[in-house]
Amino acid sequence: MLLNAGFPCGQCVNKFGVRKMGICAGFLASTGLILSFFATSIPYLITTVGVVTGFGLSLGYVSITTSVGEHFNGKARFVALSFVASGSGCGAMAFPFLLDTLIQTYGWRGCLLIVGGLMGNMICFFAVCQPQLVDKSYYSPGLLETEGMSQQTQHNQQICENRNSAMNGSGTFIPKQQRPSIEKLRLLSRNSPFIVFIIAVCCTLPAYDSTLIYLIEFFKTKSFANKEALLLYFFMNVGNTTGRHFVVPGFVDTHIHASQYPNCGKCLDVGMLSWLHKYTIPTEAKFAELEFARKKYWKVVTRVIKNGTTTASYLATIYTDSTLELCDIIQSVGQRAIVGKVNMDQNSLDFYTEKTVTSVEETIRYIQEVARRKYTHIKPCITPRFAGNCSMELMTQLGQIAQSGKLHVQTHLAETREECDMVRKLFPENRSYTDIYNDAGLLTQKTVLAHGIHLTSEERKLIRLRHSGISHCPNSNIAIRSGLLDVRTCLDENISVGLGTDISGGYSSSILNAMRAAICTSNTIAIQTNLEYRPLDYKDVFQMATLGGAKVLDMDDVIGNFEVGKEFDALLIDPAVDGGPIDVFEDDTIEDIVQKFIFLGDDRNILRVFVSGNNILENLIKKSSEA
Ligand code: GUN
Ligand code: FE
């Protein structure tokens, strides 16, 4: 009613003047709210607050803007009107907090009564309004409305005419030219922009308002504190009035080596197997020292959260205590994570390898310790590095531990041709690389297979059969020249695919970057193949970054989108943040803006990062300042 009654209200104000209608507006707005105090049903409230108060507020708004418009001229009019507009904006920001306090203190009935009283003040303000004198030269002479004027009005008109001015009984000047006429209505009814505007307002505003009202309740059910829910509503409200903020599900990084972060952005001159021995293993070995590990792990967790990763599947090192340090850091900030102590008993450098029995014992100790520490959002993960680094004996024991404890599993698979050759030679009795993991009992619904570039269709069938998922790490695949994963084929074959940064084979810790790299990879395949090939688009990669990732981690019953019953893991996005990487233009649709965020966005656009309703970005800032 408030937003749709503009036209009749304008007619009323035009006919009866600002003062009378303003008083009337105050009376209606106030009465509707006061009557709501006695409400016994929703239809009662719809009538009192929705219809009576809504019409009163609309009338009040038209009266206020008209009186300001009539009172001021030239530039002053624009300044005055902008004060009115920004005043109502300030009110909109302050009111959620005021209402919350009133509801907490006096209950909703008391709150309605108090706000009704406040609205009643409008009657007094308009009652003391002086009739306005309007410059007659503003309108054409001889078209003044004089019918039915009071003596006082006629006296005033005399004054006005003396000053070459005119007005009507309530201070509002009504030239006959401006009278609503059938002709004008007819013209208006043929004015297509006007009609489109009216339809758009009628359709969108009620939906918009009800969504926001629903959102506050929704946020509360997602374990937000009341104040936090209001604040988020406020952010979205301000954002929406300026067409800026939106909320998306948090990003899921399905494959990231936390222990390789010191090398992030360097050491990319050689292919994967040489890269492992030359740079990666020596770096991971330094994490035996706990103080070193703590500092580096803090950095990587900070970086990925800033980039909007709410859930990560981390690979740590072969060191149990050091891996537990990583868990402690993740827990202290509140990120959701799967964390694995790495297993490797062969083909590594001497200083970074385990005996088979030790590897198994340490894995069991790690799982037990994670359980003992009762982390809220962290799960342990069985992490045989890849078949090239693990004996069948080790992998089989790990498979048993995983299956008996229904634990997550993560490993590498078919990343480079050289690695596939190596593995084939190591396990000649197995039909394929994937078959090795299957034999060991490592392929389950909770298994994440990183890369999977060089798979046969038979291997993909096996992965599908076991309901395991693939972590696509496109930045890494190109940075260390492993190959191009054909994600479209995997998706067409119903294999779950998520995105991974694969730090530090990949040089970016951002899932936004992974989305872009996935599109580049897919486009490259499309260029190289036939015209029918359907490359991934921004919607596909966004899905992989959120719900797709959640499925790969077998967590899609908890996270991945905003379905009722899931946890509130989300990002608050400002696409046009000051000093940010995106320019938003007037004709950009919401879909355009989301696309721009995917292609151009970075951490500057991510204002808040929520895990289970907690703003973990804020936790991070607090912890950093304490450190
Ligand atoms: N294969 C075995 N280990 C690794 C690793 O650390 N990174 C990548 N990208 N591939 C691997
Ligand atoms: Fe990796």
XYZ file of C-alpha atoms and ligand atoms in Angstrom:
639
model
C 0.000 0.000 0.000
C 2.788 2.367 0.946
C 4.464 1.942 -2.402
C 1.462 1.402 -4.630
C -0.860 4.175 -3.420
C 1.258 6.969 -4.851
C -1.182 7.870 -7.633
C -4.395 8.288 -5.562
C -2.399 10.035 -2.854
C -1.045 12.479 -5.423
C -4.612 13.192 -6.544
C -5.754 13.784 -2.968
C -2.868 16.139 -2.248
C -3.506 17.956 -5.502
C -7.179 18.409 -4.663
C -7.122 19.141 -0.958
C -3.643 20.513 -0.415
C -0.617 19.526 1.562
C -1.740 20.662 4.976
C -5.082 18.877 5.153
C -3.700 15.722 3.600
C -0.644 15.781 5.842
C -2.895 15.914 8.930
C -5.003 13.153 7.452
C -1.845 11.111 6.748
C -0.651 11.420 10.341
C -4.078 10.374 11.594
C -4.300 7.310 9.334
C -0.701 6.147 9.899
C -1.060 6.522 13.634
C -4.561 5.011 13.890
C -3.588 1.922 11.876
C -0.675 1.215 14.198
C -2.607 1.906 17.385
C -5.450 -0.358 16.233
C -2.865 -3.082 15.582
C -2.261 -3.159 19.317
C -5.549 -5.066 19.546
C -4.787 -7.404 16.642
C -6.173 -10.915 16.892
C -5.272 -12.261 13.462
C -3.036 -11.759 10.435
C -5.893 -10.390 8.232
C -6.549 -7.853 11.017
C -2.887 -6.755 10.866
C -2.925 -6.644 7.067
C -5.893 -4.264 7.271
C -4.562 -2.036 10.029
C -0.824 -1.858 9.338
C -0.925 -2.792 5.656
C -3.909 -0.836 4.371
C -4.635 1.975 6.863
C -1.080 2.811 7.956
C 0.282 2.055 4.480
C -2.106 4.526 2.863
C -1.405 7.063 5.609
C 2.360 6.814 5.092
C 1.998 7.087 1.340
C -0.177 10.163 1.767
C 2.338 11.580 4.220
C 5.225 10.951 1.859
C 3.468 12.664 -1.051
C 2.453 15.589 1.202
C 5.992 16.009 2.490
C 7.680 15.918 -0.905
C 5.018 18.202 -2.392
C 5.359 20.751 0.380
C 9.125 20.745 0.017
C 8.771 21.039 -3.743
C 6.406 23.955 -3.382
C 8.394 25.727 -0.723
C 11.704 25.816 -2.542
C 12.698 26.874 -5.993
C 15.635 26.291 -8.316
C 18.685 24.574 -6.875
C 17.359 24.882 -3.331
C 14.473 22.598 -4.309
C 16.842 19.820 -5.323
C 18.872 20.206 -2.156
C 15.703 20.117 -0.041
C 14.322 17.092 -1.857
C 17.601 15.257 -1.502
C 17.448 15.940 2.255
C 13.998 14.367 2.318
C 15.247 11.338 0.376
C 18.373 10.820 2.449
C 16.350 11.462 5.618
C 14.054 8.584 4.813
C 17.136 6.471 3.950
C 18.622 7.225 7.381
C 15.289 6.328 8.960
C 15.276 3.023 7.087
C 18.731 2.225 8.457
C 17.976 3.239 12.045
C 14.514 1.716 12.290
C 15.448 -1.997 12.362
C 17.541 -1.318 15.474
C 14.950 0.917 17.107
C 12.189 -1.583 16.423
C 14.280 -4.442 17.742
C 14.922 -2.586 20.995
C 11.247 -1.674 21.340
C 10.124 -5.241 20.638
C 12.632 -6.631 23.155
C 11.521 -4.136 25.815
C 7.777 -3.774 25.259
C 6.819 -6.721 23.027
C 5.417 -6.328 19.536
C 2.103 -4.854 20.683
C 3.866 -2.227 22.798
C 6.181 -1.476 19.892
C 3.230 -0.878 17.540
C 1.621 1.431 20.089
C 4.788 3.502 20.553
C 5.443 3.783 16.823
C 1.756 4.723 16.361
C 2.297 7.527 18.877
C 5.396 8.671 16.996
C 3.442 8.744 13.745
C 0.773 10.862 15.453
C 3.296 13.695 15.620
C 2.801 14.114 11.898
C -0.634 15.617 12.694
C 0.973 18.323 14.826
C 3.681 19.113 12.293
C 1.255 19.589 9.444
C -1.192 21.501 11.669
C 1.410 24.167 12.339
C 2.390 24.363 8.656
C 1.831 27.796 7.196
C 0.055 27.972 3.856
C 2.649 28.484 1.210
C 2.788 31.402 -1.131
C 3.709 30.249 -4.563
C 5.179 32.406 -7.222
C 2.389 33.018 -9.708
C 4.743 33.599 -12.576
C 5.645 29.947 -12.139
C 2.370 29.068 -13.859
C 0.399 30.696 -16.716
C -1.886 33.500 -15.580
C -5.651 33.030 -15.819
C -5.584 29.335 -14.995
C -5.879 29.562 -11.259
C -8.382 27.476 -9.410
C -10.624 29.669 -7.310
C -13.771 27.578 -6.852
C -14.699 26.785 -3.280
C -11.979 28.836 -1.663
C -12.506 30.079 1.876
C -12.487 33.747 2.786
C -9.053 33.348 4.197
C -7.982 31.784 0.927
C -9.431 34.537 -1.132
C -7.720 37.044 1.086
C -4.490 35.146 0.651
C -5.032 35.000 -3.042
C -5.391 38.727 -3.087
C -2.005 38.971 -1.453
C -0.662 36.505 -3.906
C -2.013 38.289 -6.872
C -0.594 41.477 -5.483
C 2.728 39.727 -5.483
C 2.019 38.164 -8.800
C 1.476 34.845 -7.028
C -1.349 32.377 -6.378
C -2.305 29.452 -4.203
C -5.257 27.348 -3.133
C -6.913 26.885 0.258
C -4.372 24.502 1.701
C -1.283 26.120 0.478
C -0.991 24.076 -2.688
C -1.227 25.821 -5.972
C -3.396 24.010 -8.534
C -3.414 25.432 -12.044
C -6.279 24.160 -14.144
C -3.785 22.906 -16.667
C -2.643 20.373 -14.101
C -6.060 18.995 -13.263
C -6.323 15.290 -13.831
C -8.431 14.829 -16.879
C -9.673 11.840 -18.807
C -7.397 12.944 -21.610
C -4.321 12.892 -19.395
C -5.177 9.494 -17.980
C -5.700 8.250 -21.487
C -2.281 9.525 -22.512
C -0.728 7.994 -19.428
C -2.374 4.654 -20.120
C -0.672 4.659 -23.522
C 2.706 5.612 -22.146
C 4.544 2.294 -22.279
C 7.513 3.248 -20.019
C 5.016 4.395 -17.366
C 3.055 1.144 -17.602
C 6.202 -0.964 -17.470
C 7.336 0.996 -14.449
C 4.013 0.501 -12.635
C 4.005 -3.228 -13.394
C 7.611 -3.562 -12.308
C 6.958 -1.750 -9.038
C 3.802 -3.763 -8.346
C 5.568 -7.055 -9.033
C 8.976 -6.544 -7.540
C 8.508 -4.467 -4.440
C 6.172 -6.789 -2.526
C 8.419 -9.718 -3.410
C 11.487 -7.743 -2.421
C 10.019 -6.696 0.899
C 8.715 -10.115 1.815
C 12.098 -11.660 0.959
C 13.874 -9.305 3.304
C 11.400 -9.883 6.098
C 11.796 -13.625 5.553
C 15.578 -13.210 5.550
C 15.748 -11.881 9.106
C 13.889 -14.931 10.357
C 15.983 -17.165 8.120
C 19.248 -15.732 9.455
C 18.027 -16.324 12.983
C 17.301 -19.971 12.270
C 20.888 -20.217 11.002
C 22.226 -19.494 14.479
C 22.732 -15.784 13.964
C 22.478 -13.627 17.002
C 19.530 -11.253 16.714
C 21.795 -8.242 16.237
C 23.870 -10.012 13.595
C 20.692 -10.911 11.644
C 19.544 -7.306 11.761
C 22.943 -6.089 10.694
C 22.981 -8.431 7.732
C 19.453 -7.342 6.804
C 20.624 -3.756 7.096
C 23.629 -4.419 4.837
C 21.458 -6.102 2.248
C 18.888 -3.328 2.479
C 21.454 -0.585 1.961
C 23.117 -2.672 -0.692
C 19.865 -3.201 -2.473
C 18.874 0.448 -2.408
C 22.159 1.250 -4.096
C 21.975 -1.923 -6.210
C 25.188 -3.385 -4.824
C 25.435 -6.114 -2.227
C 24.408 -9.714 -2.617
C 24.964 -12.969 -0.735
C 26.301 -16.183 -2.298
C 27.059 -19.616 -0.806
C 30.610 -19.869 0.551
C 33.279 -21.303 -1.764
C 34.524 -24.866 -1.375
C 38.195 -25.626 -2.130
C 38.298 -29.395 -2.658
C 42.098 -29.692 -2.855
C 44.723 -27.471 -1.247
C 48.162 -28.309 0.189
C 48.404 -25.987 3.203
C 52.035 -27.026 3.661
C 53.024 -25.804 0.175
C 51.858 -22.244 0.751
C 55.409 -20.850 1.219
C 56.015 -21.758 -2.443
C 52.808 -20.201 -3.701
C 53.587 -18.175 -6.837
C 57.079 -19.545 -7.428
C 58.954 -22.702 -8.420
C 56.835 -23.429 -11.483
C 59.630 -24.042 -13.979
C 59.490 -27.855 -14.097
C 56.832 -30.564 -14.568
C 55.024 -32.242 -11.690
C 57.300 -35.151 -10.698
C 60.506 -33.053 -10.858
C 58.675 -30.198 -9.132
C 57.801 -32.546 -6.252
C 61.393 -33.514 -5.589
C 63.068 -30.214 -6.401
C 60.800 -27.808 -4.484
C 57.771 -29.324 -2.827
C 59.097 -32.156 -0.649
C 61.920 -29.992 0.789
C 59.367 -27.310 1.713
C 56.936 -29.764 3.321
C 59.820 -31.241 5.336
C 60.320 -27.885 7.097
C 56.881 -28.316 8.698
C 58.363 -30.838 11.149
C 59.277 -27.774 13.180
C 56.076 -26.728 14.976
C 56.777 -23.005 15.267
C 57.542 -22.802 11.545
C 54.346 -24.772 10.779
C 52.183 -22.560 13.008
C 53.309 -19.350 11.285
C 52.901 -20.664 7.753
C 49.581 -22.377 8.438
C 48.188 -19.188 9.943
C 49.118 -17.342 6.735
C 47.484 -19.827 4.398
C 44.272 -20.117 6.418
C 44.053 -16.317 6.549
C 44.585 -16.002 2.820
C 42.008 -18.560 1.769
C 39.330 -17.191 4.104
C 39.873 -13.687 2.750
C 39.314 -15.153 -0.693
C 35.945 -16.546 0.377
C 36.732 -20.221 1.005
C 34.372 -21.323 3.759
C 35.201 -25.038 3.401
C 38.588 -26.458 2.420
C 39.943 -29.942 2.008
C 43.504 -29.458 3.254
C 46.504 -31.742 2.780
C 49.127 -31.086 5.460
C 52.347 -33.135 5.797
C 53.461 -36.532 7.051
C 53.911 -35.023 10.555
C 50.994 -35.697 12.908
C 51.618 -32.975 15.505
C 52.263 -30.396 12.855
C 49.003 -31.358 11.132
C 47.183 -30.948 14.448
C 48.612 -27.399 14.614
C 46.840 -26.718 11.332
C 43.587 -28.079 12.803
C 43.959 -25.860 15.894
C 44.403 -22.774 13.720
C 41.398 -23.601 11.544
C 39.309 -24.230 14.672
C 40.400 -20.968 16.288
C 39.087 -19.021 13.302
C 35.985 -21.146 12.661
C 36.527 -22.319 9.093
C 34.925 -25.594 7.956
C 37.570 -28.100 6.868
C 38.654 -31.623 6.119
C 42.288 -32.050 7.117
C 44.626 -34.893 6.208
C 47.940 -36.069 7.566
C 49.804 -37.189 4.439
C 50.864 -40.843 4.044
C 53.865 -41.897 1.930
C 56.111 -44.929 2.393
C 57.987 -45.124 -0.951
C 59.668 -43.251 -3.807
C 60.224 -40.059 -1.846
C 63.356 -38.319 -0.590
C 64.989 -40.021 2.441
C 64.268 -37.185 4.834
C 60.559 -37.133 3.976
C 59.218 -40.660 4.057
C 57.603 -43.009 6.581
C 57.852 -46.698 7.399
C 54.586 -48.429 6.476
C 53.786 -49.374 10.057
C 54.582 -45.898 11.393
C 52.464 -44.308 8.710
C 49.457 -46.415 9.789
C 50.040 -45.914 13.524
C 50.439 -42.150 13.140
C 47.277 -42.002 11.066
C 45.336 -43.735 13.815
C 46.857 -41.408 16.441
C 45.910 -38.420 14.293
C 42.274 -39.536 13.925
C 41.970 -40.239 17.631
C 43.490 -36.884 18.557
C 41.140 -35.011 16.210
C 38.217 -36.784 17.883
C 39.586 -35.980 21.355
C 39.939 -32.274 20.565
C 36.233 -32.074 19.625
C 36.663 -29.617 16.790
C 33.362 -28.105 15.734
C 33.822 -27.903 11.962
C 36.875 -30.072 11.226
C 36.947 -33.693 10.094
C 40.024 -35.881 9.621
C 40.857 -37.274 6.209
C 42.810 -40.319 5.074
C 45.447 -38.916 2.711
C 47.657 -41.359 0.758
C 49.632 -38.868 -1.333
C 49.344 -40.822 -4.597
C 49.877 -44.421 -5.701
C 53.471 -43.576 -6.682
C 54.303 -42.746 -3.046
C 52.356 -45.553 -1.315
C 52.746 -49.316 -1.179
C 49.657 -51.474 -1.696
C 50.051 -52.656 1.885
C 49.824 -49.094 3.197
C 46.936 -48.174 0.915
C 44.984 -51.310 1.890
C 45.339 -50.570 5.619
C 44.339 -46.959 5.036
C 41.332 -48.154 3.027
C 40.229 -50.302 5.951
C 40.602 -47.429 8.420
C 38.625 -45.153 6.103
C 35.804 -47.629 5.583
C 35.494 -48.698 9.206
C 35.455 -45.081 10.443
C 33.392 -43.757 7.466
C 36.177 -41.215 7.011
C 36.961 -38.848 4.173
C 39.718 -39.847 1.733
C 41.789 -37.631 -0.555
C 44.554 -38.447 -3.012
C 45.950 -37.605 -6.463
C 44.982 -39.463 -9.630
C 46.116 -39.365 -13.265
C 47.523 -35.833 -13.127
C 50.340 -36.161 -15.682
C 51.234 -38.736 -18.331
C 54.674 -39.236 -16.766
C 53.071 -40.013 -13.388
C 50.592 -42.451 -15.033
C 53.532 -44.303 -16.642
C 55.341 -44.462 -13.316
C 52.298 -45.837 -11.491
C 51.541 -48.378 -14.212
C 55.073 -49.753 -13.822
C 54.732 -49.887 -10.024
C 51.404 -51.780 -10.118
C 51.517 -53.949 -13.243
C 48.887 -56.345 -11.894
C 46.181 -53.659 -11.749
C 43.941 -52.904 -14.741
C 44.312 -49.162 -14.317
C 45.504 -46.374 -12.028
C 41.957 -46.002 -10.636
C 41.759 -49.760 -10.106
C 44.698 -49.546 -7.651
C 42.696 -47.288 -5.318
C 39.638 -49.458 -5.840
C 41.607 -52.571 -4.855
C 42.809 -50.865 -1.708
C 39.245 -49.969 -0.698
C 39.983 -46.283 -1.047
C 37.190 -45.415 -3.471
C 34.080 -44.382 -1.542
C 31.452 -41.672 -1.623
C 33.760 -39.683 0.623
C 36.772 -39.873 -1.711
C 38.212 -36.815 -3.461
C 40.419 -37.605 -6.452
C 42.548 -34.626 -7.450
C 42.962 -33.988 -11.196
C 41.837 -37.175 -13.024
C 42.969 -35.675 -16.322
C 44.299 -38.786 -18.048
C 41.537 -41.293 -17.300
C 39.949 -43.827 -19.609
C 36.174 -44.020 -19.846
C 36.383 -47.341 -17.971
C 38.126 -45.584 -15.071
C 35.505 -42.835 -15.042
C 32.813 -45.530 -14.895
C 34.498 -47.021 -11.841
C 34.661 -43.602 -10.158
C 30.970 -43.078 -10.925
C 30.145 -46.560 -9.604
C 31.884 -45.797 -6.302
C 30.317 -42.305 -6.106
C 33.737 -40.733 -5.630
C 34.340 -37.161 -6.819
C 36.948 -35.306 -8.857
C 38.703 -32.144 -7.734
C 39.418 -30.079 -10.826
C 42.462 -27.837 -10.258
C 42.785 -25.922 -13.528
C 45.318 -23.328 -12.406
C 47.714 -26.052 -11.268
C 47.092 -28.164 -14.383
C 48.245 -25.306 -16.589
C 50.928 -23.858 -14.283
C 52.827 -27.144 -14.071
C 51.681 -28.266 -17.535
C 49.828 -31.413 -16.450
C 47.036 -31.292 -19.019
C 43.424 -30.193 -19.581
C 40.626 -31.980 -17.740
C 37.489 -32.437 -19.832
C 35.009 -31.477 -17.117
C 32.052 -31.457 -19.509
C 32.490 -35.164 -20.208
C 32.761 -35.933 -16.477
C 29.583 -33.969 -15.751
C 27.773 -35.628 -18.664
C 28.783 -38.980 -17.165
C 27.315 -37.926 -13.811
C 30.607 -37.688 -11.974
C 30.701 -35.019 -9.240
C 33.296 -32.361 -9.964
C 34.416 -29.585 -7.621
C 37.153 -26.983 -7.847
C 40.533 -26.955 -6.136
C 43.350 -24.446 -5.956
C 46.008 -27.172 -5.485
C 48.396 -24.735 -3.909
C 51.277 -24.585 -4.759
C 51.072 -26.462 -8.068
C 48.387 -23.834 -8.588
C 49.632 -20.344 -7.836
C 46.327 -18.782 -6.750
C 44.615 -19.437 -3.437
C 41.343 -18.059 -4.761
C 38.418 -20.188 -5.889
C 37.307 -17.236 -8.025
C 40.558 -17.724 -9.917
C 39.842 -21.470 -10.164
C 36.430 -20.679 -11.703
C 38.050 -18.512 -14.362
C 40.810 -21.036 -15.048
C 38.168 -23.781 -15.403
C 36.416 -21.715 -18.075
C 39.730 -21.056 -19.866
C 40.559 -24.767 -19.823
C 37.130 -25.699 -21.119
C 37.271 -23.033 -23.843
C 40.687 -24.323 -24.887
C 39.259 -27.823 -25.268
C 36.340 -26.368 -27.252
C 38.733 -24.542 -29.576
C 40.703 -27.704 -30.158
C 37.692 -29.959 -30.731
C 34.466 -29.813 -32.716
C 31.901 -27.055 -32.845
C 29.357 -29.066 -30.864
C 31.503 -29.113 -27.727
C 29.727 -27.225 -24.933
C 32.367 -25.438 -22.870
C 31.668 -24.606 -19.220
C 29.995 -21.265 -18.592
C 29.998 -19.067 -15.524
C 26.981 -20.880 -14.068
C 28.714 -24.259 -14.361
C 31.854 -23.081 -12.599
C 29.880 -21.276 -9.907
C 28.051 -24.532 -9.254
C 31.368 -26.397 -9.071
C 32.708 -23.805 -6.627
C 29.756 -24.248 -4.272
C 27.308 -27.166 -4.395
C 29.533 -29.211 -6.748
C 32.424 -28.936 -4.280
C 30.119 -29.817 -1.405
C 29.020 -32.976 -3.267
C 32.612 -34.007 -3.962
C 33.329 -33.718 -0.239
C 30.085 -35.590 0.540
C 28.917 -32.564 2.503
C 26.051 -31.453 0.275
C 23.535 -32.318 2.977
C 25.123 -29.595 5.129
C 26.516 -26.904 2.804
C 26.656 -25.780 -0.835
C 23.505 -23.665 -1.160
C 20.788 -22.018 0.937
C 18.377 -24.917 1.079
C 16.312 -25.029 4.260
C 18.059 -27.179 6.845
C 21.633 -26.482 5.676
C 24.229 -24.433 7.508
C 24.586 -20.751 6.666
C 28.006 -20.706 4.971
C 27.939 -17.576 2.854
C 29.760 -14.560 1.460
C 28.503 -10.996 1.470
C 29.609 -9.450 -1.810
C 29.953 -5.808 -2.776
C 30.671 -5.928 -6.529
C 31.253 -2.189 -6.759
C 33.352 -1.742 -3.620
C 35.367 1.482 -3.605
C 38.813 0.943 -5.069
C 37.766 -2.544 -6.206
C 38.360 -4.361 -9.484
C 34.847 -4.052 -10.963
C 32.974 -1.214 -12.651
C 29.212 -1.687 -12.536
C 27.122 0.267 -15.049
C 23.461 1.350 -14.938
C 22.350 -1.153 -17.558
C 24.078 -4.138 -15.885
C 21.481 -6.689 -14.784
C 21.883 -8.693 -11.565
C 23.084 -11.613 -13.690
C 25.641 -9.351 -15.388
C 26.905 -8.211 -11.993
C 27.270 -11.781 -10.721
C 29.186 -12.621 -13.910
C 31.447 -9.615 -13.445
C 32.133 -10.775 -9.898
C 33.146 -14.231 -11.159
C 35.392 -12.906 -13.930
C 36.811 -9.793 -12.283
C 36.219 -10.113 -8.546
C 38.751 -10.594 -5.768
C 38.988 -10.432 -1.986
C 38.187 -6.700 -1.974
C 34.648 -7.574 -3.045
C 34.163 -10.067 -0.183
C 32.939 -8.122 2.837
C 31.940 -10.949 5.131
C 32.635 -14.671 5.256
C 30.131 -16.727 7.250
C 30.520 -20.292 8.465
C 27.438 -21.571 10.316
C 26.360 -17.969 10.646
C 29.629 -16.793 12.247
C 31.527 -14.048 10.492
C 34.919 -15.780 10.409
C 36.566 -12.879 8.589
C 35.896 -10.839 11.712
C 37.392 -13.639 13.869
C 40.465 -13.510 11.669
C 40.882 -9.756 12.065
C 40.450 -10.043 15.851
C 43.009 -12.852 16.068
C 45.482 -10.996 13.854
C 45.306 -7.913 16.039
C 45.809 -10.041 19.182
C 48.875 -11.731 17.668
N 51.099 -35.620 -6.863
C 51.662 -36.079 -5.735
N 51.899 -35.104 -4.862
C 51.467 -33.985 -5.418
C 51.437 -32.642 -4.987
O 51.853 -32.281 -3.897
N 50.903 -31.755 -5.866
C 50.422 -32.113 -7.065
N 49.883 -31.184 -7.855
N 50.455 -33.370 -7.500
C 50.966 -34.289 -6.685
Fe 47.727 -31.615 -5.129
